[in-house]
Coordinates of N, CA, C and O in Angstrom, one line a residue:
M22 N 112.7 102.2 131.2 CA 112.2 101.8 130.2 C 110.9 102.7 129.7 O 110.7 102.7 128.5
A23 N 110.2 103.2 130.9 CA 109.1 104.0 130.4 C 109.0 105.4 129.9 O 108.7 105.8 128.9
T24 N 110.9 106.0 129.9 CA 111.1 106.9 129.3 C 111.4 106.6 127.8 O 111.1 107.3 127.0
V25 N 112.1 105.3 127.5 CA 111.9 105.1 126.0 C 110.9 104.9 125.4 O 110.5 105.4 124.4
E26 N 109.9 104.2 125.9 CA 108.4 103.8 125.3 C 108.1 105.1 125.2 O 107.5 105.2 124.1
K27 N 108.0 106.3 125.8 CA 107.6 107.7 126.0 C 107.7 108.4 124.6 O 107.4 108.8 123.8
R28 N 108.8 108.3 124.6 CA 109.8 108.6 123.2 C 109.4 108.2 122.3 O 109.2 109.2 121.1
I29 N 109.4 106.8 122.0 CA 108.9 106.4 120.8 C 107.3 107.0 120.7 O 107.2 107.0 119.2
I30 N 106.4 106.8 121.4 CA 105.3 107.1 121.2 C 105.2 108.8 120.6 O 104.3 108.9 119.6
E31 N 106.4 109.5 121.3 CA 106.1 110.7 120.8 C 106.3 110.8 119.3 O 106.0 111.6 118.6
L32 N 107.2 110.1 118.8 CA 107.9 109.8 117.4 C 106.8 109.5 116.5 O 106.6 109.9 115.5
R33 N 106.5 108.6 117.1 CA 105.1 107.6 116.2 C 104.2 108.8 116.1 O 103.5 108.7 115.0
D34 N 103.8 109.6 117.2 CA 102.4 110.3 116.9 C 102.8 111.3 116.2 O 101.9 112.1 115.5
R35 N 104.2 111.8 115.9 CA 104.2 112.6 115.0 C 104.2 112.5 113.7 O 104.0 113.0 112.8
A36 N 104.9 111.0 113.1 CA 104.6 110.6 112.0 C 103.4 110.2 111.6 O 103.1 110.7 110.6
Y37 N 102.5 109.9 112.6 CA 101.0 109.6 112.3 C 100.0 110.8 112.0 O 99.3 111.0 111.2
A38 N 100.5 112.2 112.7 CA 99.7 113.4 112.5 C 100.2 114.0 110.6 O 99.3 114.6 110.4
G39 N 101.3 113.5 110.8 CA 102.0 114.2 109.2 C 101.3 113.4 108.6 O 100.9 114.0 107.3
L40 N 101.4 112.0 108.5 CA 101.0 111.4 107.6 C 99.4 111.4 107.2 O 98.8 111.4 106.1
T41 N 98.5 111.8 108.1 CA 97.3 112.2 107.9 C 97.0 113.5 107.3 O 96.2 113.8 106.9
R42 N 98.0 114.2 107.3 CA 97.9 115.2 106.3 C 98.2 115.3 104.7 O 98.3 116.0 103.8
I43 N 98.6 114.0 104.6 CA 98.9 113.5 103.0 C 97.6 113.0 102.5 O 97.4 112.0 102.8
S44 N 97.3 113.5 101.3 CA 95.8 113.6 101.0 C 95.7 111.8 100.3 O 94.6 111.3 100.2
K45 N 97.1 111.4 99.7 CA 96.9 110.1 98.9 C 96.7 108.9 99.6 O 97.0 108.0 98.7
I46 N 97.1 109.0 101.2 CA 97.5 107.7 101.7 C 96.2 107.6 102.4 O 95.6 108.6 102.9
Q47 N 96.0 106.5 103.2 CA 95.0 106.4 104.2 C 95.9 105.4 105.2 O 96.3 104.6 105.2
M48 N 95.5 106.2 106.4 CA 96.0 105.2 107.7 C 95.2 103.9 107.8 O 94.2 103.9 107.8
V49 N 96.1 102.8 108.5 CA 95.6 102.1 108.7 C 95.8 101.7 110.0 O 95.2 101.3 110.9
S50 N 96.9 102.4 110.8 CA 97.0 102.1 112.0 C 96.1 103.1 112.9 O 95.5 104.1 112.1
P51 N 95.6 102.5 114.3 CA 94.8 103.8 114.8 C 95.5 104.8 115.5 O 96.6 105.1 115.4
P52 N 94.9 105.7 115.7 CA 95.0 107.0 116.2 C 95.7 107.2 117.5 O 95.5 106.1 118.0
P53 N 96.5 107.8 117.8 CA 97.1 108.3 119.0 C 96.2 107.8 120.4 O 94.9 108.2 120.4
G54 N 96.6 107.3 121.2 CA 95.4 106.8 122.0 C 95.7 105.2 122.9 O 97.2 104.7 122.7
P55 N 94.9 104.6 123.4 CA 95.2 103.3 124.1 C 95.2 102.0 123.0 O 96.4 101.0 123.5
L56 N 95.1 102.4 121.6 CA 95.7 101.0 121.3 C 97.1 101.2 120.0 O 97.5 100.7 119.1
T57 N 97.9 102.6 120.6 CA 98.7 103.2 119.8 C 99.8 102.2 120.3 O 100.1 101.3 121.3
T58 N 100.6 101.7 119.2 CA 102.2 100.9 119.2 C 102.9 102.1 118.5 O 102.7 103.0 117.8
A59 N 104.4 101.5 118.6 CA 105.2 102.5 117.9 C 105.4 102.6 116.5 O 105.7 103.0 115.5
L60 N 104.6 101.5 115.8 CA 104.5 101.3 114.7 C 103.4 102.2 113.8 O 102.0 102.1 114.4
V61 N 103.6 102.8 112.7 CA 102.7 103.5 112.0 C 103.0 102.8 110.4 O 103.8 102.8 109.5
T62 N 101.5 102.5 110.0 CA 101.3 101.9 109.0 C 100.2 102.4 108.2 O 99.0 103.3 108.5
F63 N 100.4 102.7 106.9 CA 99.7 103.3 106.0 C 99.5 102.5 104.4 O 100.4 102.0 104.1
K64 N 98.3 103.1 103.9 CA 97.9 102.4 103.0 C 98.6 103.4 101.7 O 97.7 104.5 101.3
L65 N 99.3 103.2 100.8 CA 99.7 103.8 99.4 C 98.5 103.6 98.4 O 97.6 102.7 98.3
P66 N 98.2 104.5 97.6 CA 97.4 104.5 96.0 C 97.8 103.1 95.5 O 98.7 102.8 95.2
D67 N 96.7 102.7 95.1 CA 96.6 101.5 94.0 C 97.8 101.6 93.1 O 98.2 100.8 92.3
S68 N 98.1 102.9 92.5 CA 98.9 103.1 91.4 C 100.6 103.4 91.7 O 101.1 103.3 91.1
V69 N 100.8 103.1 93.0 CA 101.9 103.2 93.5 C 102.4 101.8 94.0 O 101.9 101.0 94.6
N70 N 103.6 101.1 93.5 CA 104.0 100.0 94.0 C 105.2 99.8 95.4 O 105.6 101.2 95.3
S71 N 104.5 99.3 96.5 CA 105.2 99.8 97.8 C 106.6 99.2 97.8 O 107.4 99.9 98.4
G72 N 106.9 98.4 97.2 CA 108.2 98.0 97.0 C 109.0 99.1 96.3 O 110.0 99.4 96.8
A73 N 108.5 99.5 95.1 CA 109.5 100.4 94.5 C 109.3 101.6 95.4 O 110.2 102.4 94.9
F74 N 108.3 102.1 96.1 CA 108.5 103.2 96.8 C 109.4 102.9 97.8 O 110.1 104.4 98.3
R75 N 109.6 102.1 98.5 CA 110.5 101.5 99.4 C 112.0 102.1 99.1 O 112.7 102.7 99.5
D76 N 111.9 101.0 97.7 CA 113.4 101.5 97.6 C 113.8 103.1 97.0 O 114.8 103.2 96.9
L77 N 112.9 103.4 96.4 CA 112.9 105.0 96.1 C 113.4 105.5 97.5 O 114.3 106.7 97.2
L78 N 112.6 105.7 98.5 CA 112.9 106.3 99.8 C 114.1 106.1 100.1 O 115.0 107.3 100.6
L79 N 114.7 105.0 99.8 CA 116.3 104.4 100.3 C 116.9 105.1 99.3 O 118.2 105.5 99.9
K80 N 117.0 104.8 98.3 CA 118.0 105.4 97.5 C 118.1 107.0 97.4 O 119.1 107.6 97.0
K81 N 117.0 107.7 97.0 CA 117.1 108.9 96.8 C 117.4 110.0 98.2 O 117.9 110.8 98.1
Y82 N 116.7 109.4 99.3 CA 116.6 110.4 100.6 C 117.1 109.6 101.6 O 117.8 110.1 102.5
G83 N 117.9 108.0 101.7 CA 118.3 107.2 102.9 C 117.3 107.3 104.1 O 117.8 106.5 104.9
I84 N 116.2 107.0 103.6 CA 114.8 106.6 104.4 C 114.8 105.1 104.4 O 114.6 104.9 103.4
V85 N 115.0 104.3 105.5 CA 114.6 103.3 105.6 C 113.2 102.8 106.3 O 112.8 103.5 107.3
I86 N 112.1 102.2 105.1 CA 110.8 102.1 105.9 C 110.6 100.2 105.3 O 111.3 99.9 104.6
K87 N 109.3 99.8 105.8 CA 109.3 98.6 105.5 C 107.6 98.7 104.7 O 106.7 99.4 104.9
V88 N 107.8 97.5 103.6 CA 106.8 97.2 103.1 C 105.8 96.5 104.2 O 106.3 95.2 104.3
A89 N 104.8 96.5 104.0 CA 103.3 95.8 104.6 C 103.4 94.8 103.4 O 103.3 95.0 102.3
E90 N 103.0 93.3 104.2 CA 102.4 92.8 103.0 C 101.7 92.8 102.0 O 100.6 93.3 102.2
K91 N 101.9 92.8 100.8 CA 101.2 93.3 99.5 C 99.9 92.5 99.1 O 99.0 92.8 99.2
R92 N 100.0 91.3 100.1 CA 98.5 90.3 100.1 C 97.2 90.9 101.0 O 96.8 90.6 100.4
W93 N 97.6 91.8 101.5 CA 97.3 92.1 102.8 C 96.7 93.7 101.9 O 95.3 93.9 102.1
F94 N 97.3 94.5 101.7 CA 97.5 95.9 101.1 C 98.5 96.3 100.6 O 99.7 95.9 101.1
N95 N 98.6 97.6 99.8 CA 99.8 97.8 99.6 C 100.2 98.8 100.8 O 99.5 100.3 100.1
G96 N 100.5 98.7 101.3 CA 101.2 99.7 102.5 C 102.7 99.5 102.8 O 103.5 99.1 102.5
I97 N 102.8 100.7 103.4 CA 104.3 100.9 104.0 C 104.3 100.9 105.7 O 103.1 101.6 106.1
R98 N 105.0 100.8 106.5 CA 105.2 100.7 107.8 C 106.5 101.6 108.2 O 107.7 101.4 107.7
I99 N 106.2 102.8 108.8 CA 107.0 103.5 109.6 C 107.4 103.1 110.9 O 106.5 102.7 111.6
S100 N 108.7 102.8 111.5 CA 108.8 101.9 112.9 C 109.8 103.2 113.7 O 111.0 102.8 113.7
P101 N 109.7 104.2 114.1 CA 110.3 104.9 115.0 C 110.9 104.4 116.0 O 110.2 103.6 116.6
H102 N 112.2 104.5 116.7 CA 112.5 103.8 117.5 C 113.8 105.5 118.4 O 114.0 106.2 117.9
I103 N 114.1 104.8 119.7 CA 114.9 105.9 120.3 C 116.3 106.4 119.7 O 116.3 107.6 120.2
F104 N 116.6 105.9 118.6 CA 118.0 106.7 117.8 C 116.8 107.8 116.4 O 118.0 108.3 116.4
N105 N 115.9 107.7 116.3 CA 115.1 108.6 115.6 C 115.2 110.1 116.6 O 114.8 110.3 117.5
T106 N 115.2 111.1 115.6 CA 114.6 112.4 116.2 C 113.4 112.9 115.1 O 113.0 112.5 114.3
E107 N 113.1 114.2 115.9 CA 111.9 115.0 115.3 C 112.3 115.1 113.8 O 111.7 115.0 112.8
K108 N 113.7 115.5 113.7 CA 114.2 115.3 112.1 C 113.8 114.8 111.4 O 113.8 114.8 110.0
D109 N 114.5 113.5 111.9 CA 114.3 112.1 111.0 C 112.8 111.7 110.4 O 112.6 111.7 108.9
I110 N 111.8 112.4 111.5 CA 110.4 111.7 111.3 C 109.8 113.1 109.9 O 109.3 112.7 109.1
D111 N 110.3 114.2 110.3 CA 109.9 115.4 109.5 C 110.4 115.2 107.8 O 109.8 115.1 107.2
A112 N 111.9 114.6 108.0 CA 112.5 114.2 106.5 C 111.8 113.0 106.2 O 111.4 113.5 104.5
A113 N 111.4 112.1 106.3 CA 110.5 111.2 106.0 C 108.8 111.7 105.5 O 108.7 111.2 104.4
L114 N 108.4 112.5 106.4 CA 107.0 113.0 105.9 C 107.2 113.7 104.4 O 106.7 113.6 103.6
K115 N 108.5 114.8 104.4 CA 108.6 115.4 103.6 C 108.7 114.8 101.8 O 108.2 115.0 101.2
A116 N 109.8 113.7 102.3 CA 109.9 112.8 101.2 C 108.8 112.2 100.9 O 108.6 111.7 99.6
I117 N 108.1 111.4 101.3 CA 106.9 110.9 101.5 C 105.8 111.9 100.5 O 105.1 111.3 99.3
R118 N 105.7 112.6 101.0 CA 104.5 114.0 100.5 C 105.1 114.2 99.2 O 104.2 114.3 97.9
T119 N 106.4 114.9 99.0 CA 107.0 114.9 97.6 C 106.7 113.9 96.5 O 106.6 114.0 95.5
E120 N 107.1 112.5 97.0 CA 107.0 111.6 95.8 C 105.8 111.1 95.7 O 105.5 110.3 94.4
L121 N 104.8 111.4 96.6 CA 103.1 111.1 96.2 C 102.6 112.3 95.4 O 101.3 112.4 94.9
A122 N 103.4 113.2 95.2 CA 102.6 114.6 94.9 C 102.3 114.5 93.2 O 102.9 113.8 92.7

């Protein structure tokens, strides 16, 4: 189990690092460290509808992400798991960066 957890956290940290380099988003999840979980949540600009953004990433890129509850903030959650790869994370980061440009 420790190997699975380590792998998921590696993917999460890769996503976190890449997301911090996208200027139009605001990170909600804590940075890598003792509070780290497999989830990475970030806030979209107010001008971007999180549901429409999720739908666009699925339709255009085949990327599945989750919308954070709109009543709390306009956010998106990435949830990497053991079946994901670095390539998957990089593709998601590229798609997010492209669509927010």
